Amino acid sequence: MRGVFVRILGAAWDVWRAERGGPEAISRRQRARLADLVEFTRSASPYYRRLYREMPETVTDPRQLPPVSKRELMANFDDWVTDPHVTLAKLRSELLSDLSRLGSLYRGLYLVVTTSGTSGEPAVLVHDRFSWVVVNAVVRIRERRSLVGGSEVRDFLVRGLRAAALVASGGHFAGVALTEAARRRAPFIARRLRVFSVLRPLPELVEELNTFKPTLLYGYPSAMIQLAAEQKAGRLRIKPVLAICSGENLSAGGRVAIESAFGCRLTERYLSSEVPALTSMCKLGAFHVNTDWYILEPVDTNYRPVPAGTTSDTVLVTNLANRVQPLIRYDLGDRVTLAPEPCPCGSPFPAVSIEGRSGDLVSFAAADGSSVTVLPLALGTVIEETPGVRRFQAIRTAPGNLTVRLETWAGADRGHVRRAVTERLGAYFAALGAVPVVIEHSDEQPHPDPSGKFRQVWSAR
């Protein structure tokens, strides 16, 4: 226990000092940590040992290394991880198939989450304890001013903290897994921290939130926009102190809708399950890359660097904190733009804007003649959690029609997977109160749009 405390204190002290040391001190940390990570990875990961066999002995610049993709890493999962006791088959049979173990540590050591497939294909991600020590230190130290203001602290003290996580349930997704992990660590706050699944029918979700009376909302922007409409209509009656969005892009109109409906400030976070503390928002609303622990490289389609001020085709990220499943020059799939000038806030960390994860709210006809609005991440979860689905796209083509493109895992019976997807979607739409939706399966494989962006859910008309 004493060793754990020392590591937490040491990480927090280093995070605090790095910010005050300026860009050169941050760069020194990054170079040293990258060299250490590459050296360790070569010795402990068979996959990276093969990949780096022609690379220089000492690496301090990520551009010396080849990029990696989610698909490639997942195909080599057991050789990718550095703990031989961790295999994909064991994770699926011993942890991921059991929702009662949400948020628990695998083998008492590792937090495991699955991605929602926003870049086209789900991944299984394993984080060691130190990775989360770094995440907590970065968030608590660098977001202490921008995340919660003085008046909001007073309101929380007066009204109490009751946090509602608006996330997708039904799998070990990061949002629900992290919420349940917090509840496991601190049972005394379990009653004040709850998951509210965006897969639930909207009237049930509204009723549950009215009963819980959250003072903090956290989750997908699309879910909050939908709830803002319910608040305006008078069906939802909550008074949050603060709303925090992440997981999708938030438009200016969406921000106005949420803040005006709930009468509270809204803040955003840009992160991912692979790099959980990639950025911190400053008091001026800019995202700053925490480059002492994460590397972000905006690149074009050929993985060549793009200059600051130019929007990338994708972005490569490196997590310098996680050793059990190294992510080095990993293609995250988002389009980003590094700011060409330092942020006026004075932060030594580079600012970045994101043109990344997005999807359309899609509406279908309801039995009572109205319409049912479905969240893109909720609809996507229903499809991608079907056994055999590797990647998908869902396109609303009419108020009662949905076209689905599927890519299945090797060995899966494509016809069986299609039937299972149709059944799951039918049950989901029925639970929402929609009239029967015609599910049409396309022979097309999922593919990016002409701009190169991979969208999962959208409305064609």
Tab-separated table of C-alpha atoms in Angstrom:
chain	number	residue	atom	x	y	z
A	1	MET	CA	0.000	0.000	0.000
A	2	ARG	CA	2.846	2.377	0.834
A	3	GLY	CA	4.392	1.720	-2.596
A	4	VAL	CA	1.116	2.575	-4.326
A	5	PHE	CA	0.829	5.816	-2.371
A	6	VAL	CA	4.407	6.782	-3.274
A	7	ARG	CA	3.699	6.181	-6.981
A	8	ILE	CA	0.528	8.292	-6.843
A	9	LEU	CA	2.309	11.114	-5.046
A	10	GLY	CA	5.275	10.920	-7.428
A	11	ALA	CA	3.055	11.044	-10.525
A	12	ALA	CA	1.075	13.989	-9.167
A	13	TRP	CA	4.252	15.887	-8.280
A	14	ASP	CA	5.713	15.259	-11.758
A	15	VAL	CA	2.501	16.382	-13.506
A	16	TRP	CA	2.546	19.593	-11.468
A	17	ARG	CA	6.257	20.272	-12.120
A	18	ALA	CA	6.087	19.532	-15.859
A	19	GLU	CA	3.574	22.304	-16.477
A	20	ARG	CA	5.792	24.809	-14.677
A	21	GLY	CA	8.986	23.696	-16.397
A	22	GLY	CA	7.880	24.938	-19.818
A	23	PRO	CA	7.971	23.336	-23.282
A	24	GLU	CA	11.583	22.150	-23.069
A	25	ALA	CA	11.029	20.296	-19.788
A	26	ILE	CA	7.913	18.704	-21.244
A	27	SER	CA	9.805	17.678	-24.391
A	28	ARG	CA	12.602	16.086	-22.319
A	29	ARG	CA	10.075	14.007	-20.427
A	30	GLN	CA	8.387	12.900	-23.635
A	31	ARG	CA	11.635	11.826	-25.320
A	32	ALA	CA	12.861	9.896	-22.278
A	33	ARG	CA	9.515	8.161	-21.756
A	34	LEU	CA	9.233	7.206	-25.412
A	35	ALA	CA	12.735	5.681	-25.394
A	36	ASP	CA	11.924	3.717	-22.221
A	37	LEU	CA	8.578	2.527	-23.593
A	38	VAL	CA	10.065	1.341	-26.895
A	39	GLU	CA	12.886	-0.485	-25.099
A	40	PHE	CA	10.422	-2.209	-22.774
A	41	THR	CA	8.003	-3.023	-25.566
A	42	ARG	CA	10.696	-4.668	-27.674
A	43	SER	CA	11.559	-7.001	-24.809
A	44	ALA	CA	8.025	-7.817	-23.615
A	45	SER	CA	5.736	-7.725	-26.701
A	46	PRO	CA	6.378	-10.316	-29.451
A	47	TYR	CA	4.320	-8.242	-31.880
A	48	TYR	CA	6.371	-5.067	-31.414
A	49	ARG	CA	9.622	-7.074	-31.351
A	50	ARG	CA	8.871	-8.227	-34.885
A	51	LEU	CA	7.624	-4.817	-35.994
A	52	TYR	CA	10.701	-2.969	-34.682
A	53	ARG	CA	13.422	-5.433	-35.676
A	54	GLU	CA	14.803	-3.012	-38.306
A	55	MET	CA	14.380	0.106	-36.145
A	56	PRO	CA	17.237	1.993	-34.416
A	57	GLU	CA	18.299	0.702	-31.009
A	58	THR	CA	17.370	3.970	-29.271
A	59	VAL	CA	14.213	5.810	-30.337
A	60	THR	CA	13.385	9.309	-29.081
A	61	ASP	CA	11.304	10.532	-32.043
A	62	PRO	CA	8.049	8.705	-32.830
A	63	ARG	CA	8.512	9.368	-36.540
A	64	GLN	CA	11.296	6.766	-36.504
A	65	LEU	CA	8.615	4.113	-35.946
A	66	PRO	CA	5.865	2.677	-38.183
A	67	PRO	CA	2.208	3.458	-37.404
A	68	VAL	CA	-0.170	0.732	-36.219
A	69	SER	CA	-3.906	0.241	-36.693
A	70	LYS	CA	-6.668	-1.106	-34.487
A	71	ARG	CA	-7.398	-3.936	-36.910
A	72	GLU	CA	-3.744	-5.026	-37.021
A	73	LEU	CA	-3.336	-4.908	-33.256
A	74	MET	CA	-6.548	-6.809	-32.554
A	75	ALA	CA	-5.504	-9.498	-35.066
A	76	ASN	CA	-2.281	-9.928	-33.032
A	77	PHE	CA	-3.781	-9.338	-29.590
A	78	ASP	CA	-2.005	-12.101	-27.643
A	79	ASP	CA	1.387	-11.039	-29.028
A	80	TRP	CA	0.581	-7.351	-28.543
A	81	VAL	CA	0.066	-7.439	-24.765
A	82	THR	CA	3.116	-7.733	-22.528
A	83	ASP	CA	1.601	-9.978	-19.826
A	84	PRO	CA	1.440	-13.573	-21.140
A	85	HIS	CA	-1.377	-14.338	-18.679
A	86	VAL	CA	-3.644	-11.953	-20.624
A	87	THR	CA	-5.153	-13.403	-23.796
A	88	LEU	CA	-8.140	-12.302	-25.836
A	89	ALA	CA	-9.910	-15.623	-25.353
A	90	LYS	CA	-9.495	-15.462	-21.573
A	91	LEU	CA	-10.665	-11.856	-21.416
A	92	ARG	CA	-13.788	-12.689	-23.382
A	93	SER	CA	-14.637	-15.821	-21.383
A	94	GLU	CA	-13.605	-14.678	-17.895
A	95	LEU	CA	-14.528	-10.974	-17.920
A	96	LEU	CA	-16.164	-9.432	-20.973
A	97	SER	CA	-18.990	-11.981	-21.138
A	98	ASP	CA	-19.960	-11.213	-17.522
A	99	LEU	CA	-21.628	-7.818	-17.011
A	100	SER	CA	-21.643	-8.344	-13.231
A	101	ARG	CA	-17.879	-7.747	-13.369
A	102	LEU	CA	-18.149	-4.302	-14.911
A	103	GLY	CA	-15.443	-2.069	-13.475
A	104	SER	CA	-13.592	-4.879	-11.689
A	105	LEU	CA	-9.853	-5.372	-12.205
A	106	TYR	CA	-8.875	-8.376	-14.289
A	107	ARG	CA	-6.470	-10.568	-12.284
A	108	GLY	CA	-6.591	-7.788	-9.686
A	109	LEU	CA	-4.289	-5.713	-11.896
A	110	TYR	CA	-5.889	-4.416	-15.069
A	111	LEU	CA	-8.923	-2.345	-16.023
A	112	VAL	CA	-10.337	-3.690	-19.291
A	113	VAL	CA	-12.720	-1.760	-21.536
A	114	THR	CA	-14.093	-2.187	-25.022
A	115	THR	CA	-14.484	0.615	-27.498
A	116	SER	CA	-17.786	1.484	-29.130
A	117	GLY	CA	-16.295	1.192	-32.603
A	118	THR	CA	-16.582	4.887	-33.510
A	119	SER	CA	-13.683	4.487	-35.955
A	120	GLY	CA	-15.292	1.429	-37.490
A	121	GLU	CA	-14.107	-1.550	-35.430
A	122	PRO	CA	-14.349	-2.282	-31.681
A	123	ALA	CA	-11.198	-2.940	-29.657
A	124	VAL	CA	-10.439	-4.565	-26.318
A	125	LEU	CA	-8.181	-2.301	-24.278
A	126	VAL	CA	-6.198	-3.210	-21.156
A	127	HIS	CA	-4.840	-0.536	-18.806
A	128	ASP	CA	-2.430	-1.185	-15.968
A	129	ARG	CA	-2.638	0.547	-12.586
A	130	PHE	CA	0.020	3.141	-13.344
A	131	SER	CA	-1.802	4.225	-16.480
A	132	TRP	CA	-4.786	5.171	-14.309
A	133	VAL	CA	-2.556	6.804	-11.712
A	134	VAL	CA	-1.363	9.131	-14.481
A	135	VAL	CA	-4.914	9.737	-15.744
A	136	ASN	CA	-6.139	10.749	-12.283
A	137	ALA	CA	-3.134	12.991	-11.650
A	138	VAL	CA	-3.481	14.778	-14.986
A	139	VAL	CA	-7.249	15.301	-14.682
A	140	ARG	CA	-7.207	16.504	-11.086
A	141	ILE	CA	-4.242	18.850	-11.454
A	142	ARG	CA	-4.696	20.278	-14.952
A	143	GLU	CA	-8.472	20.541	-15.033
A	144	ARG	CA	-9.009	21.797	-11.498
A	145	ARG	CA	-9.823	25.330	-12.679
A	146	SER	CA	-11.718	24.686	-15.902
A	147	LEU	CA	-13.759	21.641	-14.856
A	148	VAL	CA	-15.546	23.028	-11.791
A	149	GLY	CA	-15.832	26.717	-10.892
A	150	GLY	CA	-16.066	28.261	-7.438
A	151	SER	CA	-19.818	28.862	-7.570
A	152	GLU	CA	-20.351	25.308	-8.775
A	153	VAL	CA	-18.350	23.934	-5.854
A	154	ARG	CA	-20.610	25.874	-3.493
A	155	ASP	CA	-23.708	24.539	-5.215
A	156	PHE	CA	-22.432	20.958	-4.942
A	157	LEU	CA	-21.737	21.488	-1.233
A	158	VAL	CA	-25.231	22.850	-0.672
A	159	ARG	CA	-27.198	20.474	-2.889
A	160	GLY	CA	-24.929	17.440	-2.779
A	161	LEU	CA	-23.246	15.557	-5.593
A	162	ARG	CA	-25.479	13.195	-7.558
A	163	ALA	CA	-23.817	12.257	-10.851
A	164	ALA	CA	-25.697	10.725	-13.779
A	165	ALA	CA	-23.561	9.034	-16.431
A	166	LEU	CA	-25.476	9.065	-19.741
A	167	VAL	CA	-23.699	6.242	-21.533
A	168	ALA	CA	-24.348	3.028	-23.436
A	169	SER	CA	-24.816	-0.090	-21.352
A	170	GLY	CA	-24.725	-3.723	-22.409
A	171	GLY	CA	-20.937	-4.068	-22.630
A	172	HIS	CA	-17.667	-3.168	-20.933
A	173	PHE	CA	-17.600	0.234	-22.606
A	174	ALA	CA	-15.340	2.850	-21.047
A	175	GLY	CA	-18.121	5.140	-19.798
A	176	VAL	CA	-20.024	2.474	-17.869
A	177	ALA	CA	-16.882	0.533	-16.830
A	178	LEU	CA	-15.233	3.610	-15.334
A	179	THR	CA	-18.420	4.590	-13.517
A	180	GLU	CA	-18.770	1.110	-12.035
A	181	ALA	CA	-15.060	1.063	-11.144
A	182	ALA	CA	-15.549	4.266	-9.135
A	183	ARG	CA	-18.560	2.748	-7.390
A	184	ARG	CA	-16.529	-0.343	-6.482
A	185	ARG	CA	-13.614	1.701	-5.119
A	186	ALA	CA	-15.805	3.916	-2.961
A	187	PRO	CA	-19.057	2.189	-1.957
A	188	PHE	CA	-20.056	5.216	0.121
A	189	ILE	CA	-20.597	7.233	-3.081
A	190	ALA	CA	-22.300	4.421	-5.010
A	191	ARG	CA	-25.748	5.842	-4.303
A	192	ARG	CA	-24.645	9.231	-5.646
A	193	LEU	CA	-23.144	7.939	-8.873
A	194	ARG	CA	-25.318	6.047	-11.330
A	195	VAL	CA	-25.325	4.867	-14.926
A	196	PHE	CA	-28.378	5.863	-16.971
A	197	SER	CA	-28.348	3.845	-20.153
A	198	VAL	CA	-29.062	5.774	-23.340
A	199	LEU	CA	-30.405	2.488	-24.736
A	200	ARG	CA	-33.494	2.809	-22.524
A	201	PRO	CA	-36.730	4.179	-23.999
A	202	LEU	CA	-36.741	7.940	-23.564
A	203	PRO	CA	-39.827	8.130	-21.277
A	204	GLU	CA	-38.226	5.633	-18.874
A	205	LEU	CA	-34.930	7.524	-18.912
A	206	VAL	CA	-36.730	10.786	-18.162
A	207	GLU	CA	-38.659	9.218	-15.284
A	208	GLU	CA	-35.493	7.778	-13.734
A	209	LEU	CA	-33.648	11.097	-13.969
A	210	ASN	CA	-36.580	12.963	-12.406
A	211	THR	CA	-36.421	10.554	-9.457
A	212	PHE	CA	-32.634	10.707	-9.081
A	213	LYS	CA	-32.416	14.532	-9.440
A	214	PRO	CA	-28.801	14.667	-10.678
A	215	THR	CA	-26.643	17.681	-9.974
A	216	LEU	CA	-23.998	16.526	-12.476
A	217	LEU	CA	-24.620	15.189	-15.986
A	218	TYR	CA	-21.848	13.374	-17.843
A	219	GLY	CA	-22.043	11.679	-21.221
A	220	TYR	CA	-22.744	11.904	-24.904
A	221	PRO	CA	-23.744	15.288	-26.379
A	222	SER	CA	-26.457	13.635	-28.484
A	223	ALA	CA	-28.066	12.237	-25.324
A	224	MET	CA	-27.969	15.628	-23.615
A	225	ILE	CA	-29.471	17.365	-26.649
A	226	GLN	CA	-32.324	14.877	-26.616
A	227	LEU	CA	-32.849	15.395	-22.881
A	228	ALA	CA	-32.671	19.170	-23.310
A	229	ALA	CA	-35.720	18.925	-25.573
A	230	GLU	CA	-37.522	16.929	-22.871
A	231	GLN	CA	-36.578	19.579	-20.299
A	232	LYS	CA	-37.927	22.354	-22.529
A	233	ALA	CA	-41.157	20.386	-23.004
A	234	GLY	CA	-41.564	20.098	-19.226
A	235	ARG	CA	-41.374	16.293	-19.084
A	236	LEU	CA	-37.871	16.317	-17.628
A	237	ARG	CA	-37.507	18.428	-14.481
A	238	ILE	CA	-33.911	18.442	-13.237
A	239	LYS	CA	-31.541	21.221	-12.173
A	240	PRO	CA	-27.943	20.132	-12.786
A	241	VAL	CA	-25.087	22.298	-11.553
A	242	LEU	CA	-22.764	21.217	-14.347
A	243	ALA	CA	-22.877	19.163	-17.575
A	244	ILE	CA	-19.795	17.456	-19.059
A	245	CYS	CA	-19.856	16.168	-22.634
A	246	SER	CA	-17.510	13.708	-24.298
A	247	GLY	CA	-17.516	10.907	-26.852
A	248	GLU	CA	-18.911	12.906	-29.792
A	249	ASN	CA	-18.551	16.304	-31.411
A	250	LEU	CA	-20.682	19.057	-29.881
A	251	SER	CA	-22.000	21.724	-32.225
A	252	ALA	CA	-22.451	25.360	-31.214
A	253	GLY	CA	-26.219	24.908	-31.556
A	254	GLY	CA	-26.114	21.830	-29.371
A	255	ARG	CA	-24.217	23.711	-26.664
A	256	VAL	CA	-26.783	26.503	-26.660
A	257	ALA	CA	-29.650	24.001	-26.482
A	258	ILE	CA	-28.157	22.153	-23.499
A	259	GLU	CA	-27.120	25.212	-21.502
A	260	SER	CA	-30.374	27.082	-22.074
A	261	ALA	CA	-32.541	24.073	-21.181
A	262	PHE	CA	-30.710	23.125	-17.998
A	263	GLY	CA	-29.525	26.564	-16.914
A	264	CYS	CA	-26.014	25.373	-16.144
A	265	ARG	CA	-22.565	25.570	-17.630
A	266	LEU	CA	-21.477	22.879	-20.067
A	267	THR	CA	-17.866	21.786	-20.498
A	268	GLU	CA	-16.290	19.267	-22.851
A	269	ARG	CA	-13.571	16.635	-22.752
A	270	TYR	CA	-11.657	15.228	-25.711
A	271	LEU	CA	-10.318	11.785	-24.904
A	272	SER	CA	-10.657	8.174	-25.926
A	273	SER	CA	-10.518	4.762	-24.300
A	274	GLU	CA	-7.016	4.325	-25.720
A	275	VAL	CA	-5.626	7.618	-24.356
A	276	PRO	CA	-7.882	8.542	-21.419
A	277	ALA	CA	-6.229	11.844	-20.458
A	278	LEU	CA	-5.059	12.925	-23.907
A	279	THR	CA	-6.150	16.552	-23.459
A	280	SER	CA	-7.198	18.985	-20.751
A	281	MET	CA	-9.473	21.963	-21.352
A	282	CYS	CA	-8.169	25.357	-20.249
A	283	LYS	CA	-10.213	28.210	-18.786
A	284	LEU	CA	-10.603	29.667	-22.305
A	285	GLY	CA	-12.178	26.478	-23.639
A	286	ALA	CA	-9.222	25.157	-25.673
A	287	PHE	CA	-8.106	21.521	-25.571
A	288	HIS	CA	-4.423	21.180	-24.649
A	289	VAL	CA	-2.542	17.964	-25.416
A	290	ASN	CA	-0.845	16.531	-22.320
A	291	THR	CA	2.379	15.915	-24.228
A	292	ASP	CA	4.399	14.807	-21.203
A	293	TRP	CA	2.377	11.548	-21.126
A	294	TYR	CA	0.756	11.385	-24.573
A	295	ILE	CA	1.987	12.057	-28.103
A	296	LEU	CA	-0.431	13.343	-30.737
A	297	GLU	CA	0.663	13.486	-34.400
A	298	PRO	CA	-1.707	14.999	-36.987
A	299	VAL	CA	-0.951	13.272	-40.312
A	300	ASP	CA	-2.252	12.944	-43.857
A	301	THR	CA	-3.520	9.762	-45.521
A	302	ASN	CA	0.078	8.589	-46.055
A	303	TYR	CA	0.932	9.220	-42.390
A	304	ARG	CA	3.062	12.244	-43.221
A	305	PRO	CA	2.981	15.120	-40.680
A	306	VAL	CA	0.727	18.053	-41.471
A	307	PRO	CA	1.689	21.552	-40.289
A	308	ALA	CA	-0.037	23.401	-37.472
A	309	GLY	CA	-3.162	25.147	-38.722
A	310	THR	CA	-3.915	22.358	-41.230
A	311	THR	CA	-6.628	19.785	-40.542
A	312	SER	CA	-5.242	16.250	-40.578
A	313	ASP	CA	-6.727	13.227	-42.329
A	314	THR	CA	-6.193	11.209	-39.171
A	315	VAL	CA	-4.135	11.352	-35.998
A	316	LEU	CA	-1.548	9.012	-34.471
A	317	VAL	CA	-1.443	8.775	-30.686
A	318	THR	CA	1.030	7.233	-28.250
A	319	ASN	CA	0.239	6.427	-24.615
A	320	LEU	CA	3.505	6.733	-22.658
A	321	ALA	CA	1.994	5.510	-19.380
A	322	ASN	CA	0.525	2.099	-20.205
A	323	ARG	CA	2.944	-0.842	-20.351
A	324	VAL	CA	0.635	-3.866	-20.403
A	325	GLN	CA	-0.773	-3.026	-23.855
A	326	PRO	CA	1.531	-0.508	-25.540
A	327	LEU	CA	-0.049	1.941	-27.969
A	328	ILE	CA	2.674	3.560	-30.066
A	329	ARG	CA	1.726	5.630	-33.137
A	330	TYR	CA	-1.790	4.224	-33.069
A	331	ASP	CA	-4.213	5.451	-35.759
A	332	LEU	CA	-7.084	6.938	-33.755
A	333	GLY	CA	-9.068	8.018	-36.805
A	334	ASP	CA	-9.976	11.557	-35.721
A	335	ARG	CA	-9.313	14.671	-37.788
A	336	VAL	CA	-7.563	17.349	-35.739
A	337	THR	CA	-5.890	20.727	-36.165
A	338	LEU	CA	-2.990	21.905	-34.017
A	339	ALA	CA	-3.162	25.596	-33.178
A	340	PRO	CA	-0.429	27.548	-35.010
A	341	GLU	CA	0.026	29.951	-32.084
A	342	PRO	CA	0.272	29.459	-28.306
A	343	CYS	CA	-3.017	29.671	-26.446
A	344	PRO	CA	-3.632	33.028	-24.698
A	345	CYS	CA	-4.233	31.090	-21.470
A	346	GLY	CA	-0.453	30.696	-21.139
A	347	SER	CA	-0.356	26.888	-21.081
A	348	PRO	CA	2.927	25.357	-22.340
A	349	PHE	CA	0.961	22.487	-23.893
A	350	PRO	CA	-0.137	22.722	-27.561
A	351	ALA	CA	-3.810	23.429	-28.259
A	352	VAL	CA	-5.796	21.268	-30.663
A	353	SER	CA	-9.260	21.387	-32.186
A	354	ILE	CA	-11.125	18.264	-33.224
A	355	GLU	CA	-13.272	17.341	-36.169
A	356	GLY	CA	-13.861	13.784	-35.134
A	357	ARG	CA	-16.525	11.492	-33.880
A	358	SER	CA	-20.010	12.327	-34.971
A	359	GLY	CA	-23.253	10.734	-36.023
A	360	ASP	CA	-26.778	11.827	-36.827
A	361	LEU	CA	-29.736	11.673	-34.500
A	362	VAL	CA	-32.101	9.502	-36.537
A	363	SER	CA	-35.889	9.469	-36.245
A	364	PHE	CA	-38.395	6.716	-36.999
A	365	ALA	CA	-42.179	6.687	-37.064
A	366	ALA	CA	-43.887	5.902	-33.738
A	367	ALA	CA	-47.067	3.900	-33.274
A	368	ASP	CA	-48.977	6.970	-32.030
A	369	GLY	CA	-48.181	8.971	-35.170
A	370	SER	CA	-45.286	10.923	-33.642
A	371	SER	CA	-41.612	10.056	-34.084
A	372	VAL	CA	-38.967	8.288	-32.027
A	373	THR	CA	-35.470	9.823	-32.024
A	374	VAL	CA	-32.583	7.386	-31.663
A	375	LEU	CA	-29.052	8.232	-30.534
A	376	PRO	CA	-26.302	7.138	-32.961
A	377	LEU	CA	-24.191	5.518	-30.243
A	378	ALA	CA	-27.207	3.706	-28.817
A	379	LEU	CA	-28.192	2.291	-32.193
A	380	GLY	CA	-24.591	1.371	-32.888
A	381	THR	CA	-24.272	-0.498	-29.602
A	382	VAL	CA	-27.241	-2.720	-30.440
A	383	ILE	CA	-25.607	-3.740	-33.730
A	384	GLU	CA	-21.969	-4.096	-32.761
A	385	GLU	CA	-22.722	-6.134	-29.645
A	386	THR	CA	-24.270	-8.817	-31.857
A	387	PRO	CA	-21.930	-11.848	-31.927
A	388	GLY	CA	-20.068	-12.039	-35.220
A	389	VAL	CA	-20.188	-8.312	-36.075
A	390	ARG	CA	-16.787	-6.777	-36.712
A	391	ARG	CA	-17.750	-3.471	-38.338
A	392	PHE	CA	-21.026	-1.924	-39.425
A	393	GLN	CA	-22.802	1.094	-40.860
A	394	ALA	CA	-26.502	1.915	-40.423
A	395	ILE	CA	-28.245	4.366	-42.763
A	396	ARG	CA	-31.802	5.574	-42.213
A	397	THR	CA	-33.340	5.727	-45.681
A	398	ALA	CA	-36.974	6.462	-44.693
A	399	PRO	CA	-39.066	6.892	-41.497
A	400	GLY	CA	-39.581	3.124	-41.451
A	401	ASN	CA	-36.437	1.837	-43.160
A	402	LEU	CA	-32.856	1.188	-42.065
A	403	THR	CA	-30.092	-0.136	-44.327
A	404	VAL	CA	-27.274	-2.018	-42.603
A	405	ARG	CA	-23.808	-2.783	-43.969
A	406	LEU	CA	-21.983	-5.512	-42.058
A	407	GLU	CA	-18.477	-6.882	-41.958
A	408	THR	CA	-18.352	-10.119	-39.974
A	409	TRP	CA	-15.496	-11.823	-38.173
A	410	ALA	CA	-13.717	-14.671	-39.964
A	411	GLY	CA	-15.599	-17.922	-39.453
A	412	ALA	CA	-18.921	-16.243	-38.620
A	413	ASP	CA	-22.012	-17.331	-40.560
A	414	ARG	CA	-22.961	-14.108	-42.386
A	415	GLY	CA	-26.603	-15.122	-42.785
A	416	HIS	CA	-26.911	-15.994	-39.109
A	417	VAL	CA	-25.305	-12.687	-38.069
A	418	ARG	CA	-27.681	-10.740	-40.307
A	419	ARG	CA	-30.703	-12.486	-38.807
A	420	ALA	CA	-29.439	-11.822	-35.275
A	421	VAL	CA	-28.902	-8.121	-36.054
A	422	THR	CA	-32.428	-7.886	-37.500
A	423	GLU	CA	-33.925	-9.518	-34.386
A	424	ARG	CA	-31.965	-7.303	-31.979
A	425	LEU	CA	-32.876	-4.125	-33.866
A	426	GLY	CA	-36.529	-5.176	-34.054
A	427	ALA	CA	-36.652	-5.699	-30.285
A	428	TYR	CA	-34.860	-2.393	-29.686
A	429	PHE	CA	-37.187	-0.356	-31.920
A	430	ALA	CA	-40.236	-2.045	-30.361
A	431	ALA	CA	-39.022	-1.148	-26.861
A	432	LEU	CA	-38.733	2.480	-27.992
A	433	GLY	CA	-42.310	2.494	-29.275
A	434	ALA	CA	-41.459	2.719	-32.986
A	435	VAL	CA	-43.597	1.062	-35.640
A	436	PRO	CA	-41.901	-2.007	-37.149
A	437	VAL	CA	-38.788	-0.803	-38.981
A	438	VAL	CA	-37.796	-2.596	-42.162
A	439	ILE	CA	-34.153	-3.716	-41.845
A	440	GLU	CA	-32.465	-4.049	-45.230
A	441	HIS	CA	-29.023	-5.687	-45.390
A	442	SER	CA	-26.744	-4.320	-48.082
A	443	ASP	CA	-24.090	-6.419	-49.814
A	444	GLU	CA	-21.772	-3.406	-49.573
A	445	GLN	CA	-19.035	-3.595	-46.969
A	446	PRO	CA	-18.737	-0.705	-44.480
A	447	HIS	CA	-16.530	1.981	-46.002
A	448	PRO	CA	-15.446	5.610	-45.446
A	449	ASP	CA	-17.240	8.436	-47.197
A	450	PRO	CA	-15.488	10.370	-50.025
A	451	SER	CA	-13.756	12.615	-47.460
A	452	GLY	CA	-12.155	9.552	-45.857
A	453	LYS	CA	-14.263	9.817	-42.706
A	454	PHE	CA	-15.870	6.629	-41.397
A	455	ARG	CA	-19.421	7.281	-40.221
A	456	GLN	CA	-21.401	4.577	-38.477
A	457	VAL	CA	-24.939	5.973	-38.223
A	458	TRP	CA	-26.579	8.640	-40.335
A	459	SER	CA	-29.758	9.660	-42.102
A	460	ALA	CA	-29.754	9.649	-45.907
A	461	ARG	CA	-32.969	11.677	-46.108
